[in-house]
mmCIF file of C-alpha atoms in Angstrom:
data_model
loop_
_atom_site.group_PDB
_atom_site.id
_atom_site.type_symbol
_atom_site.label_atom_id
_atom_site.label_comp_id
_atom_site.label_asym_id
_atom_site.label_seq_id
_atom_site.Cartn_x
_atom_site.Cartn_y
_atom_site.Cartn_z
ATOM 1 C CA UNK U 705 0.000 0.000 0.000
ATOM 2 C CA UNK U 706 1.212 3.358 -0.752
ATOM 3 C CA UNK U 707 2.099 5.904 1.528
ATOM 4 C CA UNK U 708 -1.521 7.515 2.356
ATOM 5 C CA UNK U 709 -0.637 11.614 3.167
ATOM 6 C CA UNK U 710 -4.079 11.895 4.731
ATOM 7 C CA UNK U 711 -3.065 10.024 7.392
ATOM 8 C CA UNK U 712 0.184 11.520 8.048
ATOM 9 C CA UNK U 713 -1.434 14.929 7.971
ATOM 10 C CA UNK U 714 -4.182 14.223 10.823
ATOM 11 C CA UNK U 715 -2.083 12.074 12.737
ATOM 12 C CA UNK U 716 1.086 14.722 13.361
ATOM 13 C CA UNK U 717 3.882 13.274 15.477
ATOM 14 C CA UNK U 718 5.213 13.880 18.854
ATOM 15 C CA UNK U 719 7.779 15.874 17.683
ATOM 16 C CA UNK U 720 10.031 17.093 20.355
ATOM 17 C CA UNK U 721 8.283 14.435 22.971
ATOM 18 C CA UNK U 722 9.341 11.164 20.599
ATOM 19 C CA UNK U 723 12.737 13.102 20.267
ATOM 20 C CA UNK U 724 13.076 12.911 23.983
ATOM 21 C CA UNK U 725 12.102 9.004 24.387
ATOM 22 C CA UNK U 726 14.537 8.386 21.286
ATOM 23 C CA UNK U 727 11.290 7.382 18.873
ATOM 24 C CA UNK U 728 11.618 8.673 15.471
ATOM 25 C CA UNK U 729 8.839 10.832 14.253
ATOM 26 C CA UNK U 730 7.700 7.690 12.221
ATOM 27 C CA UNK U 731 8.072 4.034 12.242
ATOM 28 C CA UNK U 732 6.971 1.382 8.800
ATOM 29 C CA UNK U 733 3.947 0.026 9.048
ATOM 30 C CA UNK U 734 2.930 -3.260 7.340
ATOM 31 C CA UNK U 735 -0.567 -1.413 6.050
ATOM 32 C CA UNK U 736 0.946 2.139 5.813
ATOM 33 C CA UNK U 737 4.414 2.389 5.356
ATOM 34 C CA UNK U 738 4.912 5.535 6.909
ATOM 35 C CA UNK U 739 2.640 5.545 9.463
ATOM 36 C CA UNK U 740 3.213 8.606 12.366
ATOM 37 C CA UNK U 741 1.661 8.208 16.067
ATOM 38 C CA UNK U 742 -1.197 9.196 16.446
ATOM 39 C CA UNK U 743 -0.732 12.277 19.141
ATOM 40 C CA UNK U 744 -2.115 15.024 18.029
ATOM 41 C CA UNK U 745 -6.353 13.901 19.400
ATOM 42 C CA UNK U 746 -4.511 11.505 22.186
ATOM 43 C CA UNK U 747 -6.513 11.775 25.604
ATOM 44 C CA UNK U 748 -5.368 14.130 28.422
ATOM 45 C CA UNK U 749 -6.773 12.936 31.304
ATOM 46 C CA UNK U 750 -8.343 14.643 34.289
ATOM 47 C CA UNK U 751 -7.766 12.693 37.678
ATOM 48 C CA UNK U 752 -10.108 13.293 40.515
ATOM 49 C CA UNK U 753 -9.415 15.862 43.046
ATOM 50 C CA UNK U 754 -9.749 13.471 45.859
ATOM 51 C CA UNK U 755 -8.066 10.522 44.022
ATOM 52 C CA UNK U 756 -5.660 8.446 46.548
ATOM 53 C CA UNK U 757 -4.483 6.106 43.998
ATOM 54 C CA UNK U 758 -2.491 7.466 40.917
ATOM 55 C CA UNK U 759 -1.218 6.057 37.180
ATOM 56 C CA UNK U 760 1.628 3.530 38.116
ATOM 57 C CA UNK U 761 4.515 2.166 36.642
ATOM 58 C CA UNK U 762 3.769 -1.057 34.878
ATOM 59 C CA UNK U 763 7.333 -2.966 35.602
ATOM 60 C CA UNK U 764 7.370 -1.784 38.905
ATOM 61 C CA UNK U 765 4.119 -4.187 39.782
ATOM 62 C CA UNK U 766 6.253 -7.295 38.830
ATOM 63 C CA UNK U 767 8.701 -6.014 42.314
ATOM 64 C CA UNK U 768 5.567 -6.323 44.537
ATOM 65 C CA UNK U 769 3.794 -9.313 43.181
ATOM 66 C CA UNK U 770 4.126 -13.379 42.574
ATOM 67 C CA UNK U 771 3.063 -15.227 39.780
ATOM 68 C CA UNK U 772 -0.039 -18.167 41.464
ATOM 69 C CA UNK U 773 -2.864 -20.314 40.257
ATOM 70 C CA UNK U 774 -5.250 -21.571 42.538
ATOM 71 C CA UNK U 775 -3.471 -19.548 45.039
ATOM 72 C CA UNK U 776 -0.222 -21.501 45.123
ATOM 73 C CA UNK U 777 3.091 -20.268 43.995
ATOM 74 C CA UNK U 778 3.834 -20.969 40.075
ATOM 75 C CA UNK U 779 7.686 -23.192 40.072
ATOM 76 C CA UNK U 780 10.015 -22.628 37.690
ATOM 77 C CA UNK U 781 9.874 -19.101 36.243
ATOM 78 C CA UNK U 782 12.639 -16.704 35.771
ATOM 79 C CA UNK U 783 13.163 -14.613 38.176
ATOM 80 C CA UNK U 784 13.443 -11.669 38.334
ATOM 81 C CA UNK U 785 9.873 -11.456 36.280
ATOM 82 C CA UNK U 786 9.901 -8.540 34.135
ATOM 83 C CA UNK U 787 8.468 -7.393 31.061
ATOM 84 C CA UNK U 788 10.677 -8.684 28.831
ATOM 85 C CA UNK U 789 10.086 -12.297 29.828
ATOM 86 C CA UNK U 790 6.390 -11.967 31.517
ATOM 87 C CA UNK U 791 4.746 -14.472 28.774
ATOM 88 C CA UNK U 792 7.017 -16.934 29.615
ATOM 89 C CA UNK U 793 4.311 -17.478 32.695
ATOM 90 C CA UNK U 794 1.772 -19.012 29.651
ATOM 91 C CA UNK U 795 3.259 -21.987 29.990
ATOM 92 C CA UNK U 796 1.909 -22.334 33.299
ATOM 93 C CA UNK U 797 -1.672 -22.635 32.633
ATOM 94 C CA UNK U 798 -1.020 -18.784 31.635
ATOM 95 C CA UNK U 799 -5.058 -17.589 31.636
ATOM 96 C CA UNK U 800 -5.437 -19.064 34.904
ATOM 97 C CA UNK U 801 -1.806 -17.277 36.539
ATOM 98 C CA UNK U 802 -2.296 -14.638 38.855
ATOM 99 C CA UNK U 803 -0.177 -11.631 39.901
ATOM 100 C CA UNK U 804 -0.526 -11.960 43.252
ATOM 101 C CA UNK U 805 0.058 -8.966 45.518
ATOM 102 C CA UNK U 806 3.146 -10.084 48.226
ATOM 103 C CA UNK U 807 2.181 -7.284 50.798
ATOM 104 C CA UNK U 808 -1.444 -7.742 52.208
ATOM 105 C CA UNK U 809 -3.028 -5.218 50.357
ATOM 106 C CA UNK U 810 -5.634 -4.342 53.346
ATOM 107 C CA UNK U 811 -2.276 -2.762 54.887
ATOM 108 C CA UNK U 812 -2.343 0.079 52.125
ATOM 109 C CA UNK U 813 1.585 -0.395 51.226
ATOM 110 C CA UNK U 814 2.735 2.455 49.489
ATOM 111 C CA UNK U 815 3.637 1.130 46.416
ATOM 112 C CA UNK U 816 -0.253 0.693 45.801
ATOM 113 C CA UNK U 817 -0.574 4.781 45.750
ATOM 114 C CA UNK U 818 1.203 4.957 42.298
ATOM 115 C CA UNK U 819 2.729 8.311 41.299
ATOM 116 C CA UNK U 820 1.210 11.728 41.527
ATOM 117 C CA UNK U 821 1.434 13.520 37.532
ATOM 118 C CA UNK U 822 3.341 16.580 37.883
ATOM 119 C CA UNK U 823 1.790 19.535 38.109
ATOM 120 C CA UNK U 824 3.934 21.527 35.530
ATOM 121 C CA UNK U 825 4.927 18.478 32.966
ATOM 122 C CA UNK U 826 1.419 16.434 33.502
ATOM 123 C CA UNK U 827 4.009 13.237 33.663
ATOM 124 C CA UNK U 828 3.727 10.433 36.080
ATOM 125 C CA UNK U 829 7.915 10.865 36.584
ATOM 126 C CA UNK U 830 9.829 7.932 37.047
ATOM 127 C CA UNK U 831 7.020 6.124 36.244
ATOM 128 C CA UNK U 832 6.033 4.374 33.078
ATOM 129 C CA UNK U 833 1.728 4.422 33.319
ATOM 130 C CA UNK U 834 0.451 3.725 29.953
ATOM 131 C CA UNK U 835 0.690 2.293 26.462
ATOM 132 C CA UNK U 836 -0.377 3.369 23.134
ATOM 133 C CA UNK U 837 -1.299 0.766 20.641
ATOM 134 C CA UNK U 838 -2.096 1.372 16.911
ATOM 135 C CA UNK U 839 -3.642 -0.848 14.544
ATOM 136 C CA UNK U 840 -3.421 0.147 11.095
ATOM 137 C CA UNK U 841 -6.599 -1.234 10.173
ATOM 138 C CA UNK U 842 -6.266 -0.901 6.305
ATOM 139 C CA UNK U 843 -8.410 1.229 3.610
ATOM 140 C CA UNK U 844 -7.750 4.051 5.137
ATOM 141 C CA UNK U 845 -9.084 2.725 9.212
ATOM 142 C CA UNK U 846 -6.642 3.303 11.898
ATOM 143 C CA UNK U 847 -7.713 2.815 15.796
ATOM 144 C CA UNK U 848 -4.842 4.073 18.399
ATOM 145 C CA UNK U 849 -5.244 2.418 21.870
ATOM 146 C CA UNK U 850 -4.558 4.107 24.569
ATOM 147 C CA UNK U 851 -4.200 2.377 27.861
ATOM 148 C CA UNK U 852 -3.970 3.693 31.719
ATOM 149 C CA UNK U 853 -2.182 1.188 34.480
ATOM 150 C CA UNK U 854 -3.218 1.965 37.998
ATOM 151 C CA UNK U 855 -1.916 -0.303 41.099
ATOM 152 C CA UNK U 856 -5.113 -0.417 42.970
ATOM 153 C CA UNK U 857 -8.713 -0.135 42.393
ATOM 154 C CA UNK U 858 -11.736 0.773 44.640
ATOM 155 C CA UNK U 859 -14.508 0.305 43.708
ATOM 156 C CA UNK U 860 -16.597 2.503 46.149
ATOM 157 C CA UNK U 861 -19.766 1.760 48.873
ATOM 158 C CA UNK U 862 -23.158 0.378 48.741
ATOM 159 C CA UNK U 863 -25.013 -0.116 51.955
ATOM 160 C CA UNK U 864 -21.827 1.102 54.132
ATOM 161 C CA UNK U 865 -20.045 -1.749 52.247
ATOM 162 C CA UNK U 866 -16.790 -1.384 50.211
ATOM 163 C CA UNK U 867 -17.126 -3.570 46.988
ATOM 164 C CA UNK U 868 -15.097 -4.423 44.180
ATOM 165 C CA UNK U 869 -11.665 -3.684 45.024
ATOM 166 C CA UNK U 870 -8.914 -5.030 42.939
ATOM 167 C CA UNK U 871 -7.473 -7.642 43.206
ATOM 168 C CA UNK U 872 -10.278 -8.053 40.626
ATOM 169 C CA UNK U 873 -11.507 -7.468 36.961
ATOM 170 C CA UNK U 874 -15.032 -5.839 37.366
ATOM 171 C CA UNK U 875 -17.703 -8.738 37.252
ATOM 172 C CA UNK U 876 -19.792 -6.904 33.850
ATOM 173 C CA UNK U 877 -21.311 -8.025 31.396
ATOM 174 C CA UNK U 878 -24.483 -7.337 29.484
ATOM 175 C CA UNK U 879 -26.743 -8.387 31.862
ATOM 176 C CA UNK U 880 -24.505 -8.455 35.304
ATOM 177 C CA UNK U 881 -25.344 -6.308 38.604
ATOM 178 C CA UNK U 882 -23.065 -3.610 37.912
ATOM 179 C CA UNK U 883 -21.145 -3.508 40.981
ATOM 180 C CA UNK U 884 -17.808 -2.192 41.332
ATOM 181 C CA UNK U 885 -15.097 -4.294 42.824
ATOM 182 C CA UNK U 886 -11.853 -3.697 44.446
ATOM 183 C CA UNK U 887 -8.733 -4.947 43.230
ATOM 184 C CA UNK U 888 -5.163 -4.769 43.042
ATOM 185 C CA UNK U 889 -3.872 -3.574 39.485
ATOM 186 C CA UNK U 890 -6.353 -1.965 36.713
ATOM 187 C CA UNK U 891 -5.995 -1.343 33.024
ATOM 188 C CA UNK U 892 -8.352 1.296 31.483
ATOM 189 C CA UNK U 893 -8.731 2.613 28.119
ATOM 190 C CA UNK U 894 -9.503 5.035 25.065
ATOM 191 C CA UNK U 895 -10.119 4.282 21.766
ATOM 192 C CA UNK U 896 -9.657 6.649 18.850
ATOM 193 C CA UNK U 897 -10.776 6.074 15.289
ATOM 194 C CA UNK U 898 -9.434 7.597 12.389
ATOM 195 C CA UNK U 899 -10.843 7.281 9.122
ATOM 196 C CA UNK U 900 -8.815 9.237 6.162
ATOM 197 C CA UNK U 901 -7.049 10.572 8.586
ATOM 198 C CA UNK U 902 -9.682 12.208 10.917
ATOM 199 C CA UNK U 903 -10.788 11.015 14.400
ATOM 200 C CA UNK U 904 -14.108 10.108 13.940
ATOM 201 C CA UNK U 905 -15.485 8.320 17.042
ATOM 202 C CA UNK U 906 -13.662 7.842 20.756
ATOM 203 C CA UNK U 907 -14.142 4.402 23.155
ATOM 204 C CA UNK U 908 -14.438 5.297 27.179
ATOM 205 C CA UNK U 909 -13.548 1.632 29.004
ATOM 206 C CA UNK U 910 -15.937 1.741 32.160
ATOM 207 C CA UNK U 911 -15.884 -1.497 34.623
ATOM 208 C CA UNK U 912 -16.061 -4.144 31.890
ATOM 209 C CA UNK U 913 -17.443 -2.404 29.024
ATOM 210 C CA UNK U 914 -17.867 1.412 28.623
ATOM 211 C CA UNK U 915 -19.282 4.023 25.918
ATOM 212 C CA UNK U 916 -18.770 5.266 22.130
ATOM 213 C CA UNK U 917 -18.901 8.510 21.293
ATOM 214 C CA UNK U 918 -18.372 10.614 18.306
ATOM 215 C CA UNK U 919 -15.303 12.830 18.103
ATOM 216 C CA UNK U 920 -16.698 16.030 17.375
ATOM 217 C CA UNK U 921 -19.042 16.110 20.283
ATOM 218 C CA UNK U 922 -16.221 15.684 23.138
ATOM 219 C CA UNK U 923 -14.795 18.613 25.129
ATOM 220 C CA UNK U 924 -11.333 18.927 23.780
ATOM 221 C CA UNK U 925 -7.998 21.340 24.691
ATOM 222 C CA UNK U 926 -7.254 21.841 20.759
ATOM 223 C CA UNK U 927 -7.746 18.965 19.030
ATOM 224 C CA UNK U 928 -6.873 16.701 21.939
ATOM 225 C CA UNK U 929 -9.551 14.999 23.724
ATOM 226 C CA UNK U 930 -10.497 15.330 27.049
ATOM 227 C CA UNK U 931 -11.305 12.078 29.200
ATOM 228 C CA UNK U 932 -11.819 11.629 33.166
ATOM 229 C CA UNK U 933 -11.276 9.377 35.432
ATOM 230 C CA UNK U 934 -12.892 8.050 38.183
ATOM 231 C CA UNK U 935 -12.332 8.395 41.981
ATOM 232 C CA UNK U 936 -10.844 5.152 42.452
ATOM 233 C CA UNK U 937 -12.726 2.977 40.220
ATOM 234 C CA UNK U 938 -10.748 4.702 37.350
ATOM 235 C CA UNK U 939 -13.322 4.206 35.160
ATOM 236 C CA UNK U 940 -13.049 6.531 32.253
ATOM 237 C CA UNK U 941 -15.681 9.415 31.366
ATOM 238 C CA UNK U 942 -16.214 11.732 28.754
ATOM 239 C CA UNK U 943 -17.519 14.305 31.063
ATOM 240 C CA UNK U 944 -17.187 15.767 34.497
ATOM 241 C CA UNK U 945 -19.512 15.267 37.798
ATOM 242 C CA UNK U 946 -21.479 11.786 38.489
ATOM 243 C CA UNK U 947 -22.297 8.971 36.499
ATOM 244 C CA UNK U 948 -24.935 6.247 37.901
ATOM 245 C CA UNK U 949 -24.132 3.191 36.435
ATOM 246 C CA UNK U 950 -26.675 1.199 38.223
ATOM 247 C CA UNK U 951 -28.349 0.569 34.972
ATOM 248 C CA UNK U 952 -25.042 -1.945 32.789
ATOM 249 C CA UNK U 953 -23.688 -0.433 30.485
ATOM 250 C CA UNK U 954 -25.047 3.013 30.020
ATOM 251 C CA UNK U 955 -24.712 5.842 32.578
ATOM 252 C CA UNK U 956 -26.779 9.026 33.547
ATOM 253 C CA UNK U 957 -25.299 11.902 34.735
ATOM 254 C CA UNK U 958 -26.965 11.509 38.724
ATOM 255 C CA UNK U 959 -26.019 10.210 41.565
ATOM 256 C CA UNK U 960 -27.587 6.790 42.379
ATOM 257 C CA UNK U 961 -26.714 2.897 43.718
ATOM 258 C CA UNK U 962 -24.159 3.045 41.834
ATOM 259 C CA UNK U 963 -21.953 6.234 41.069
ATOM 260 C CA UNK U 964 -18.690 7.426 39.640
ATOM 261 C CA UNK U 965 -17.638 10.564 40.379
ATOM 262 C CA UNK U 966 -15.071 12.616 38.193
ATOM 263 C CA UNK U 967 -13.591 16.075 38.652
ATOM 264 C CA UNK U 968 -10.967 18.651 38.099
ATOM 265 C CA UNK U 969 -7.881 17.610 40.094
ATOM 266 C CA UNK U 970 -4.719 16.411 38.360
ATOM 267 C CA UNK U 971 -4.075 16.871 34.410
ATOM 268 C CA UNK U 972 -2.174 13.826 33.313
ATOM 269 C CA UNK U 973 -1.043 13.514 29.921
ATOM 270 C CA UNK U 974 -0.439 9.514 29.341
ATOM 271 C CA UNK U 975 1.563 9.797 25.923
ATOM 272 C CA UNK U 976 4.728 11.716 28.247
ATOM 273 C CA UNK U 977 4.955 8.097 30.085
ATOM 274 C CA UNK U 978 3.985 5.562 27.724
ATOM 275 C CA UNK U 979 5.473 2.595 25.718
ATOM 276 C CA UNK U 980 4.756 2.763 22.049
ATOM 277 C CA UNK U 981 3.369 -0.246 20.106
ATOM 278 C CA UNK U 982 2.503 -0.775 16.471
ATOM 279 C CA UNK U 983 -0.375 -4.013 16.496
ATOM 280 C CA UNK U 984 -0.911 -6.436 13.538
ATOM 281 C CA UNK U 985 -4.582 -7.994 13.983
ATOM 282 C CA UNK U 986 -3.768 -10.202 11.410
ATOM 283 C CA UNK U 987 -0.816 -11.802 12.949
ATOM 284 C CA UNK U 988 -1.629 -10.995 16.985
ATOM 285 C CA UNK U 989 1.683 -9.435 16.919
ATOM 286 C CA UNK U 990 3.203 -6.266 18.495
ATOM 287 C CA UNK U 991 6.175 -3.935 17.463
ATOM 288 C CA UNK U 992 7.654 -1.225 19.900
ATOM 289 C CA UNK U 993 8.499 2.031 17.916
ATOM 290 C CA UNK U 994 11.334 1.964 20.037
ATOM 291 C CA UNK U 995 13.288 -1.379 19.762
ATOM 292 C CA UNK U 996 13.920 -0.791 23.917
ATOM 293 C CA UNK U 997 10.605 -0.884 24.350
ATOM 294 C CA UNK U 998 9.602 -4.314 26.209
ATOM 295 C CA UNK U 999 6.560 -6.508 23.654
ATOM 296 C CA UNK U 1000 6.426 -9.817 25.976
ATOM 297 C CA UNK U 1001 4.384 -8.436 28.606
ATOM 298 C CA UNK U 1002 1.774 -7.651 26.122
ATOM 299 C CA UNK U 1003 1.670 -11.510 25.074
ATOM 300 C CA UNK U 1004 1.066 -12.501 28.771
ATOM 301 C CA UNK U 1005 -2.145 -13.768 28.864
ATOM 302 C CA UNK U 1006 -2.820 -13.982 32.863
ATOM 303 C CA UNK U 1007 -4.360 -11.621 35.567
ATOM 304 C CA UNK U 1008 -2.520 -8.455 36.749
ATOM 305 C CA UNK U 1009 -3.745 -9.194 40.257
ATOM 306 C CA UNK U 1010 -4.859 -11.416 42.878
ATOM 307 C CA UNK U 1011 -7.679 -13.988 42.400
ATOM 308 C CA UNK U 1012 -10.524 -13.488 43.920
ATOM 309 C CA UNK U 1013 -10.302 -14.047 47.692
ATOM 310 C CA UNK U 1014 -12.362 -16.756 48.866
ATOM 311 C CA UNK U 1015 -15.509 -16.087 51.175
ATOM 312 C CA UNK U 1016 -13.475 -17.522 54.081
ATOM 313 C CA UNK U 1017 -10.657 -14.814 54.049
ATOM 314 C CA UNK U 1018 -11.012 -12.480 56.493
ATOM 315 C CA UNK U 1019 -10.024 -9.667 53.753
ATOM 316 C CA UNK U 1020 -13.143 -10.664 52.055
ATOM 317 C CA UNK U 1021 -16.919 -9.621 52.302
ATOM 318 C CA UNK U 1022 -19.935 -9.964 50.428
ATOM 319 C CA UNK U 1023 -23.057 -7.349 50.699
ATOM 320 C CA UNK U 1024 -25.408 -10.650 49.455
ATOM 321 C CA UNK U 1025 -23.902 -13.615 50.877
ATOM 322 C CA UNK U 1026 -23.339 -16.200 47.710
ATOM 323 C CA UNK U 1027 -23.215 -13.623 45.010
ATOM 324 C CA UNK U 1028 -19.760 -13.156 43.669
ATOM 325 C CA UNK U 1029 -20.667 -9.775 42.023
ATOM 326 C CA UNK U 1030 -21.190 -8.356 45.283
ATOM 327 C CA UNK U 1031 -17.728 -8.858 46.929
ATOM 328 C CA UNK U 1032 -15.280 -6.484 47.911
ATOM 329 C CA UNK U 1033 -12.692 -8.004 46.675
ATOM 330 C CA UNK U 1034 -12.478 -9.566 42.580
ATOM 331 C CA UNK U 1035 -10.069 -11.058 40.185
ATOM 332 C CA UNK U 1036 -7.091 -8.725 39.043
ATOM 333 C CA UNK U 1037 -7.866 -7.444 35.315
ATOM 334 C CA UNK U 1038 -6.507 -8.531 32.197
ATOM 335 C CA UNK U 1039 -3.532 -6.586 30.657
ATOM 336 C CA UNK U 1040 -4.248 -4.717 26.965
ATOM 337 C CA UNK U 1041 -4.404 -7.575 24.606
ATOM 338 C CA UNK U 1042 -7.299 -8.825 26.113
ATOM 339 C CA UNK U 1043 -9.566 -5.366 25.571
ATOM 340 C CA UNK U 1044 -10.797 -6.223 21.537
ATOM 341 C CA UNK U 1045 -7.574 -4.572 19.777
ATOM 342 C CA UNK U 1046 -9.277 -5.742 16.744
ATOM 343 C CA UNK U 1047 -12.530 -4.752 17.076
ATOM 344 C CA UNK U 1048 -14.648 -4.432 13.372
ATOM 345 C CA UNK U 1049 -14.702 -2.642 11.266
ATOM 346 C CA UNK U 1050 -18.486 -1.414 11.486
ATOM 347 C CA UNK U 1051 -18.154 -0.589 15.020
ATOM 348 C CA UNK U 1052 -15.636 0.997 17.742
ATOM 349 C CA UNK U 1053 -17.204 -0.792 20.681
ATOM 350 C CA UNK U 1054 -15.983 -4.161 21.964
ATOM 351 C CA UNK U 1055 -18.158 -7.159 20.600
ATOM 352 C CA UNK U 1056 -21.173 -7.967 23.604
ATOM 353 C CA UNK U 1057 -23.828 -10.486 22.144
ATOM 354 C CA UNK U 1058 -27.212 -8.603 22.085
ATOM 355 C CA UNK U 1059 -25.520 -4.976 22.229
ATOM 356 C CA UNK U 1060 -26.004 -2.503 19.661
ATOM 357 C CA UNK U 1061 -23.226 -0.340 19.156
ATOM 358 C CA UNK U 1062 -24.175 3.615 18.918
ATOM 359 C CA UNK U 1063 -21.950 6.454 19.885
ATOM 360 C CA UNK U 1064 -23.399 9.307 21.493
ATOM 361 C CA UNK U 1065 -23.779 12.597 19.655
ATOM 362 C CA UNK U 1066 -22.313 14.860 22.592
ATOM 363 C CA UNK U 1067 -21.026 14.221 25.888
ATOM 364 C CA UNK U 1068 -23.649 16.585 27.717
ATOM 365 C CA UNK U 1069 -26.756 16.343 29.708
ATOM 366 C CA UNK U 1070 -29.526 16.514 27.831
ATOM 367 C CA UNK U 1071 -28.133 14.248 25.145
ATOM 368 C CA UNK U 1072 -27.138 11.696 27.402
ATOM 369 C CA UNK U 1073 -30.499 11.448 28.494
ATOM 370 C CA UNK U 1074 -31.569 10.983 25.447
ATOM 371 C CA UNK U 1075 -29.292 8.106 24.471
ATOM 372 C CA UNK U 1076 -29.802 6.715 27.232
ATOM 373 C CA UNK U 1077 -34.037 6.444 26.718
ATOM 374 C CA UNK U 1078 -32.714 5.175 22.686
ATOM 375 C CA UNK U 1079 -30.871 2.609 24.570
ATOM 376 C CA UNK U 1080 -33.606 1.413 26.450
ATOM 377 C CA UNK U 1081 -35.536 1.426 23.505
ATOM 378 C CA UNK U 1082 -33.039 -0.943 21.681
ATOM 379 C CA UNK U 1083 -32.869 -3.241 24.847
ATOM 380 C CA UNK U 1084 -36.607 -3.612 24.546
#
């Protein structure tokens, strides 16, 4: 395929910020040669004002944790684990390994509090908190992943109760309770589209699954799009204030059961501290634009946390005795290759049987409202 200039000219390069991580202002590409980052719409994300638990580095969590299944040490890794040799843990049952926390995690160790952004360069410093993924999708499609790595999760309070803490991927799906969890280690996300070169529609991940919307109705600084993130869920929102997410898999902007709540504290800009990746969906295969940047991690197909602790740990309660959904504490998340990085072509959400993919016109209130009632309607 030829070199496609529409591309190059909507997705402009980092410039002076690739200069700094030594990544040249464009790498090959098997679809288009020439293919530049896409920077110039990537997220900047507001953290909450009253956030505790901040973007962490991602080969940092590999000092703190264990690899387990079933809750008994894996044998025979290499040690030390780190991100260059992290999938060699699938040949230990790898979907089923867990990386298990080593402190108790009901202690608060500090480790679990991530790093602040800096106020002045809106970088996690020190600290390596996200990756950017792009997947030259062909005739003209490219989607750039972007992808947020906190240490610890919490999921907030129903009834006085904490819930869904990680240790724990966040027990959605279509037709699930909702509830948040806790757990230790979370991966969130964005999702950009470009079509000929222009962002069309964005992805917000939110406890499982999330919501589309279309490009041109986002709040933006320039041409850069603005995302939040949740008090300590870390769920990502295309708007400020409360989201009730009672309802799965759309949210109203009210306070309810269920609630996120985002805000106006800390800018963080994820592409300063991120690892750069190229994806083939064809092939399942990633390529750093910087040959130092570590690609086994992302072929680890286990939990970045601790399994779920069983009912008879005295870390663990449930609000309904019996109901896994309702626990505090859930199975650590999957890392980015799990999260649809080939997603089709007629739609930017993930794949759900039975749901109907339709970004939102404009992250506001009154239009939320009403996708939300055109929801309902294509529920019913």
């Amino acid at each position: 395929m030829a070199f496609n200039p529409s591309i190059a000219a909507a997705l402009s390069t980092h410039g002076p910020i690739l200069q700094a991580q030594g990544l040249p202002g464009h790498a090959p590409s098997r679809k288009t040669p020439c293919l530049p980052l896409p920077s110039s719409t990537a997220p900047l994300v507001w953290l909450h004002p009253d956030d505790t638990y901040f973007p962490s580095d991602i080969a940092s969590q590999l000092l703190h944790t264990k690899p387990q299944v079933n809750f008994a040490d894996v044998l025979g890794y290499p040690t030390p684990l780190t991100l260059d040799n992290l999938d060699s843990l699938n040949a230990n049952n790898g979907s089923d390994v867990y990386l298990t926390s080593v402190d108790d995690i009901t202690k608060a160790p500090a480790w679990l509090n991530g790093v602040k952004p800096d106020k002045e360069s809106r970088t996690t410093v020190g600290a390596t908190s996200a990756a950017v993924i792009v997947n030259d999708r062909g005739n003209g499609m490219v989607d750039a992943f972007y992808m947020y790595f906190t240490a610890n999760n919490f999921g907030g309070r129903i009834l006085g109760q904490n819930v869904n803490e990680h240790v724990g991927v966040r027990l959605h799906s279509r037709f699930s309770m909702g509830i948040n969890a806790d757990r230790a280690k979370d991966w969130e996300h964005n999702m950009v589209r470009f079509v000929n070169g222009k962002p069309t529609q964005v992805w917000f991940s939110q406890h499982g699954f999330g919501e589309a919307f279309n490009y041109d109705g986002l709040e933006k600084q320039g041409n850069r799009i603005v995302a939040y993130s949740a008090k300590g869920s870390h769920a990502v929102y295309a708007t400020s204030g409360n989201h009730d997410h009672t309802i799965p898999n759309f949210n109203l902007p009210s306070k309810g059961i269920l609630t996120d709540y985002t805000g106006h504290g800390t800018l963080w800009d994820p592409i300063l501290s991120a690892y750069f990746y190229r994806y083939d969906g064809d092939a399942n295969a990633f390529t750093p634009y910087n040959p130092a940047h570590p690609t086994a991690w992302l072929r680890y197909t286990g939990r970045w946390g601790d399994q779920q602790y069983p009912n008879d740990d005295p870390r663990q309660e449930e609000i309904i005795p019996g109901v896994d959904a309702t626990a505090r504490f859930t199975n650590g998340p999957t890392g980015p290759a799990s999260k649809q990085l080939n997603r089709p072509t007629e739609q930017v959400c993930p794949v759900v049987d039975g749901y109907v993919c339709k970004p939102q016109t404009k992250a506001g209130f009154v239009d939320k409202v009403k996708d939300a009632f055109s929801a309902i309607k294509d529920f019913f």
